Amino acid sequence: MDLRFAFAVNNNNQFEKKHFGDADKYLVYQQESDKIVLSSDEPNRYKLLDEEVEHGSKRKGKAIIEFLKEKNVNVLVSQQFGKNIQMINEHFIPVKISSEKPDEVIQILIRHIHWIKDEWKQNKSNFKLFTIKAGILKSSISKLKANRIPLIL
């Protein structure tokens, strides 16, 4: 099973400290065995949806989710996620990054692709948030899952 990624970037194809839904566009990448290659460049038509009423509205979140599901995306990559993260991780694996350069992120994702694939295979929704910091991919453990881990003294 190959994964598809949506990178939230500006018009210069760089990550910015913006919420995923506020990106200028999404670079959609396709995993092909041991590579991740650009598949399409999609403008964010929903960037300003409902912004005059509420920043990060549920309507905006749902529109972006449906758009990316139509593109068969599995993983969202951004420097920030907003309050719609609860809706997002019902459908996608979120990956929070600190780098501005997609090429650096791709190399890290390739090195750790098995973790992301395992998360996609093992869960139908409520996916973990992964973080890439200092070139290392980490995952968060929910309190519910942490409470199921036996304590060995």
PDB file of C-alpha atoms in Angstrom:
ATOM      1  CA  MET A   1       0.000   0.000   0.000  1.00  0.00           C
ATOM      2  CA  ASP A   2       1.420   3.361  -1.032  1.00  0.00           C
ATOM      3  CA  LEU A   3       0.580   6.536   0.854  1.00  0.00           C
ATOM      4  CA  ARG A   4      -0.351   9.988  -0.418  1.00  0.00           C
ATOM      5  CA  PHE A   5       0.756  13.141   1.402  1.00  0.00           C
ATOM      6  CA  ALA A   6      -0.528  16.730   1.300  1.00  0.00           C
ATOM      7  CA  PHE A   7       2.093  19.355   2.216  1.00  0.00           C
ATOM      8  CA  ALA A   8       0.647  22.723   3.328  1.00  0.00           C
ATOM      9  CA  VAL A   9       2.914  25.323   1.687  1.00  0.00           C
ATOM     10  CA  ASN A  10       3.015  28.937   0.523  1.00  0.00           C
ATOM     11  CA  ASN A  11       3.169  30.061  -3.115  1.00  0.00           C
ATOM     12  CA  ASN A  12       6.984  29.582  -3.036  1.00  0.00           C
ATOM     13  CA  ASN A  13       6.550  25.893  -2.089  1.00  0.00           C
ATOM     14  CA  GLN A  14       7.906  26.440   1.433  1.00  0.00           C
ATOM     15  CA  PHE A  15       6.304  25.509   4.740  1.00  0.00           C
ATOM     16  CA  GLU A  16       5.234  28.461   6.913  1.00  0.00           C
ATOM     17  CA  LYS A  17       4.077  28.847  10.498  1.00  0.00           C
ATOM     18  CA  LYS A  18       0.430  28.748   9.497  1.00  0.00           C
ATOM     19  CA  HIS A  19      -2.348  26.323  10.261  1.00  0.00           C
ATOM     20  CA  PHE A  20      -2.865  23.605   7.666  1.00  0.00           C
ATOM     21  CA  GLY A  21      -6.111  25.178   6.442  1.00  0.00           C
ATOM     22  CA  ASP A  22      -4.450  28.576   5.918  1.00  0.00           C
ATOM     23  CA  ALA A  23      -1.870  27.328   3.401  1.00  0.00           C
ATOM     24  CA  ASP A  24      -1.790  28.950  -0.029  1.00  0.00           C
ATOM     25  CA  LYS A  25      -1.704  25.521  -1.631  1.00  0.00           C
ATOM     26  CA  TYR A  26      -1.150  21.813  -1.099  1.00  0.00           C
ATOM     27  CA  LEU A  27       1.602  19.834  -2.754  1.00  0.00           C
ATOM     28  CA  VAL A  28       0.257  16.300  -3.126  1.00  0.00           C
ATOM     29  CA  TYR A  29       2.926  13.600  -3.104  1.00  0.00           C
ATOM     30  CA  GLN A  30       2.622   9.909  -3.892  1.00  0.00           C
ATOM     31  CA  GLN A  31       4.794   7.269  -2.266  1.00  0.00           C
ATOM     32  CA  GLU A  32       6.205   4.933  -4.895  1.00  0.00           C
ATOM     33  CA  SER A  33       8.113   2.089  -3.186  1.00  0.00           C
ATOM     34  CA  ASP A  34      11.165   3.851  -1.679  1.00  0.00           C
ATOM     35  CA  LYS A  35      10.454   7.315  -3.141  1.00  0.00           C
ATOM     36  CA  ILE A  36       7.982  10.119  -2.521  1.00  0.00           C
ATOM     37  CA  VAL A  37       7.231  12.008  -5.733  1.00  0.00           C
ATOM     38  CA  LEU A  38       5.159  15.085  -6.514  1.00  0.00           C
ATOM     39  CA  SER A  39       1.788  14.156  -7.959  1.00  0.00           C
ATOM     40  CA  SER A  40      -0.034  17.512  -8.121  1.00  0.00           C
ATOM     41  CA  ASP A  41      -0.020  21.138  -6.993  1.00  0.00           C
ATOM     42  CA  GLU A  42      -3.461  22.095  -5.637  1.00  0.00           C
ATOM     43  CA  PRO A  43      -4.486  25.673  -4.755  1.00  0.00           C
ATOM     44  CA  ASN A  44      -6.282  25.980  -1.407  1.00  0.00           C
ATOM     45  CA  ARG A  45      -9.692  27.146  -2.617  1.00  0.00           C
ATOM     46  CA  TYR A  46     -10.972  27.104   0.961  1.00  0.00           C
ATOM     47  CA  LYS A  47      -8.328  29.345   2.564  1.00  0.00           C
ATOM     48  CA  LEU A  48     -10.746  32.231   3.142  1.00  0.00           C
ATOM     49  CA  LEU A  49     -13.941  30.200   3.646  1.00  0.00           C
ATOM     50  CA  ASP A  50     -15.872  31.611   6.639  1.00  0.00           C
ATOM     51  CA  GLU A  51     -12.819  33.622   7.800  1.00  0.00           C
ATOM     52  CA  GLU A  52     -14.947  36.747   8.224  1.00  0.00           C
ATOM     53  CA  VAL A  53     -17.164  34.792  10.635  1.00  0.00           C
ATOM     54  CA  GLU A  54     -14.742  32.473  12.458  1.00  0.00           C
ATOM     55  CA  HIS A  55     -11.101  31.538  11.957  1.00  0.00           C
ATOM     56  CA  GLY A  56     -10.806  27.796  11.365  1.00  0.00           C
ATOM     57  CA  SER A  57     -14.536  27.127  11.135  1.00  0.00           C
ATOM     58  CA  LYS A  58     -15.843  23.566  11.055  1.00  0.00           C
ATOM     59  CA  ARG A  59     -17.311  24.283   7.616  1.00  0.00           C
ATOM     60  CA  LYS A  60     -13.828  25.194   6.325  1.00  0.00           C
ATOM     61  CA  GLY A  61     -12.313  22.114   7.984  1.00  0.00           C
ATOM     62  CA  LYS A  62     -14.944  19.814   6.461  1.00  0.00           C
ATOM     63  CA  ALA A  63     -14.470  21.341   2.986  1.00  0.00           C
ATOM     64  CA  ILE A  64     -10.694  20.779   3.101  1.00  0.00           C
ATOM     65  CA  ILE A  65     -11.156  17.242   4.430  1.00  0.00           C
ATOM     66  CA  GLU A  66     -13.540  16.343   1.597  1.00  0.00           C
ATOM     67  CA  PHE A  67     -11.255  17.931  -1.014  1.00  0.00           C
ATOM     68  CA  LEU A  68      -8.207  15.962   0.188  1.00  0.00           C
ATOM     69  CA  LYS A  69     -10.168  12.714   0.553  1.00  0.00           C
ATOM     70  CA  GLU A  70     -11.115  13.080  -3.139  1.00  0.00           C
ATOM     71  CA  LYS A  71      -7.357  13.250  -3.841  1.00  0.00           C
ATOM     72  CA  ASN A  72      -6.886   9.995  -1.844  1.00  0.00           C
ATOM     73  CA  VAL A  73      -4.565  11.701   0.638  1.00  0.00           C
ATOM     74  CA  ASN A  74      -3.643   9.753   3.811  1.00  0.00           C
ATOM     75  CA  VAL A  75      -1.127  12.066   5.531  1.00  0.00           C
ATOM     76  CA  LEU A  76      -1.203  15.841   6.149  1.00  0.00           C
ATOM     77  CA  VAL A  77       2.105  17.667   6.690  1.00  0.00           C
ATOM     78  CA  SER A  78       2.283  21.185   8.136  1.00  0.00           C
ATOM     79  CA  GLN A  79       4.155  23.390  10.588  1.00  0.00           C
ATOM     80  CA  GLN A  80       0.932  23.955  12.528  1.00  0.00           C
ATOM     81  CA  PHE A  81      -2.524  22.497  12.944  1.00  0.00           C
ATOM     82  CA  GLY A  82      -5.429  24.460  14.371  1.00  0.00           C
ATOM     83  CA  LYS A  83      -8.504  23.595  16.373  1.00  0.00           C
ATOM     84  CA  ASN A  84      -9.822  21.329  13.609  1.00  0.00           C
ATOM     85  CA  ILE A  85      -7.106  18.762  14.417  1.00  0.00           C
ATOM     86  CA  GLN A  86      -9.785  16.557  16.059  1.00  0.00           C
ATOM     87  CA  MET A  87     -11.667  16.399  12.750  1.00  0.00           C
ATOM     88  CA  ILE A  88      -8.464  15.974  10.753  1.00  0.00           C
ATOM     89  CA  ASN A  89      -7.131  12.974  12.639  1.00  0.00           C
ATOM     90  CA  GLU A  90     -10.400  11.135  12.101  1.00  0.00           C
ATOM     91  CA  HIS A  91      -9.466  10.930   8.395  1.00  0.00           C
ATOM     92  CA  PHE A  92      -5.719  11.596   8.042  1.00  0.00           C
ATOM     93  CA  ILE A  93      -2.446  11.091   9.861  1.00  0.00           C
ATOM     94  CA  PRO A  94      -1.211  14.575  10.833  1.00  0.00           C
ATOM     95  CA  VAL A  95       2.551  15.235  10.751  1.00  0.00           C
ATOM     96  CA  LYS A  96       3.800  18.448  12.354  1.00  0.00           C
ATOM     97  CA  ILE A  97       7.179  19.625  11.078  1.00  0.00           C
ATOM     98  CA  SER A  98       9.649  22.400  11.869  1.00  0.00           C
ATOM     99  CA  SER A  99      11.466  22.549   8.523  1.00  0.00           C
ATOM    100  CA  GLU A 100      10.544  25.055   5.818  1.00  0.00           C
ATOM    101  CA  LYS A 101      11.832  22.841   2.992  1.00  0.00           C
ATOM    102  CA  PRO A 102       9.703  20.023   1.557  1.00  0.00           C
ATOM    103  CA  ASP A 103      12.797  18.152   0.286  1.00  0.00           C
ATOM    104  CA  GLU A 104      14.147  17.799   3.851  1.00  0.00           C
ATOM    105  CA  VAL A 105      10.789  16.542   5.097  1.00  0.00           C
ATOM    106  CA  ILE A 106      10.549  14.007   2.260  1.00  0.00           C
ATOM    107  CA  GLN A 107      13.902  12.483   3.229  1.00  0.00           C
ATOM    108  CA  ILE A 108      12.796  12.083   6.860  1.00  0.00           C
ATOM    109  CA  LEU A 109       9.436  10.623   5.825  1.00  0.00           C
ATOM    110  CA  ILE A 110      11.171   8.067   3.587  1.00  0.00           C
ATOM    111  CA  ARG A 111      13.424   6.958   6.473  1.00  0.00           C
ATOM    112  CA  HIS A 112      10.432   6.450   8.773  1.00  0.00           C
ATOM    113  CA  ILE A 113       7.691   5.485   6.293  1.00  0.00           C
ATOM    114  CA  HIS A 114       7.091   2.140   8.047  1.00  0.00           C
ATOM    115  CA  TRP A 115       5.831   3.946  11.194  1.00  0.00           C
ATOM    116  CA  ILE A 116       3.322   5.961   9.211  1.00  0.00           C
ATOM    117  CA  LYS A 117       2.210   2.899   7.231  1.00  0.00           C
ATOM    118  CA  ASP A 118       1.749   0.939  10.467  1.00  0.00           C
ATOM    119  CA  GLU A 119      -0.416   3.729  11.895  1.00  0.00           C
ATOM    120  CA  TRP A 120      -2.569   3.754   8.727  1.00  0.00           C
ATOM    121  CA  LYS A 121      -2.959  -0.054   8.716  1.00  0.00           C
ATOM    122  CA  GLN A 122      -3.683  -0.426  12.440  1.00  0.00           C
ATOM    123  CA  ASN A 123      -6.282   2.345  12.810  1.00  0.00           C
ATOM    124  CA  LYS A 124      -9.401   3.408  10.958  1.00  0.00           C
ATOM    125  CA  SER A 125      -9.499   6.865  12.554  1.00  0.00           C
ATOM    126  CA  ASN A 126      -8.232   8.802  15.584  1.00  0.00           C
ATOM    127  CA  PHE A 127      -4.735   8.717  14.155  1.00  0.00           C
ATOM    128  CA  LYS A 128      -1.687   9.732  16.203  1.00  0.00           C
ATOM    129  CA  LEU A 129      -0.012  13.073  15.656  1.00  0.00           C
ATOM    130  CA  PHE A 130       3.544  12.587  14.405  1.00  0.00           C
ATOM    131  CA  THR A 131       6.165  15.295  14.852  1.00  0.00           C
ATOM    132  CA  ILE A 132       9.404  15.769  12.939  1.00  0.00           C
ATOM    133  CA  LYS A 133      11.932  17.710  14.951  1.00  0.00           C
ATOM    134  CA  ALA A 134      15.715  17.826  14.432  1.00  0.00           C
ATOM    135  CA  GLY A 135      15.391  15.228  11.678  1.00  0.00           C
ATOM    136  CA  ILE A 136      13.636  12.663  13.883  1.00  0.00           C
ATOM    137  CA  LEU A 137      10.053  11.424  13.497  1.00  0.00           C
ATOM    138  CA  LYS A 138       8.230  11.056  16.816  1.00  0.00           C
ATOM    139  CA  SER A 139       4.666  10.125  17.678  1.00  0.00           C
ATOM    140  CA  SER A 140       2.426  11.183  20.493  1.00  0.00           C
ATOM    141  CA  ILE A 141       0.661   8.608  22.647  1.00  0.00           C
ATOM    142  CA  SER A 142      -2.865   9.412  23.688  1.00  0.00           C
ATOM    143  CA  LYS A 143      -3.718   9.250  27.395  1.00  0.00           C
ATOM    144  CA  LEU A 144      -6.210   6.471  26.689  1.00  0.00           C
ATOM    145  CA  LYS A 145      -3.596   4.315  24.968  1.00  0.00           C
ATOM    146  CA  ALA A 146      -0.978   5.178  27.602  1.00  0.00           C
ATOM    147  CA  ASN A 147      -3.325   3.956  30.345  1.00  0.00           C
ATOM    148  CA  ARG A 148      -3.478   0.511  28.701  1.00  0.00           C
ATOM    149  CA  ILE A 149       0.285   0.011  28.878  1.00  0.00           C
ATOM    150  CA  PRO A 150       1.144  -2.234  31.844  1.00  0.00           C
ATOM    151  CA  LEU A 151       3.516  -0.796  34.403  1.00  0.00           C
ATOM    152  CA  ILE A 152       6.428  -3.098  35.166  1.00  0.00           C
ATOM    153  CA  LEU A 153       8.336  -2.389  38.371  1.00  0.00           C
TER     154      LEU A 153
END
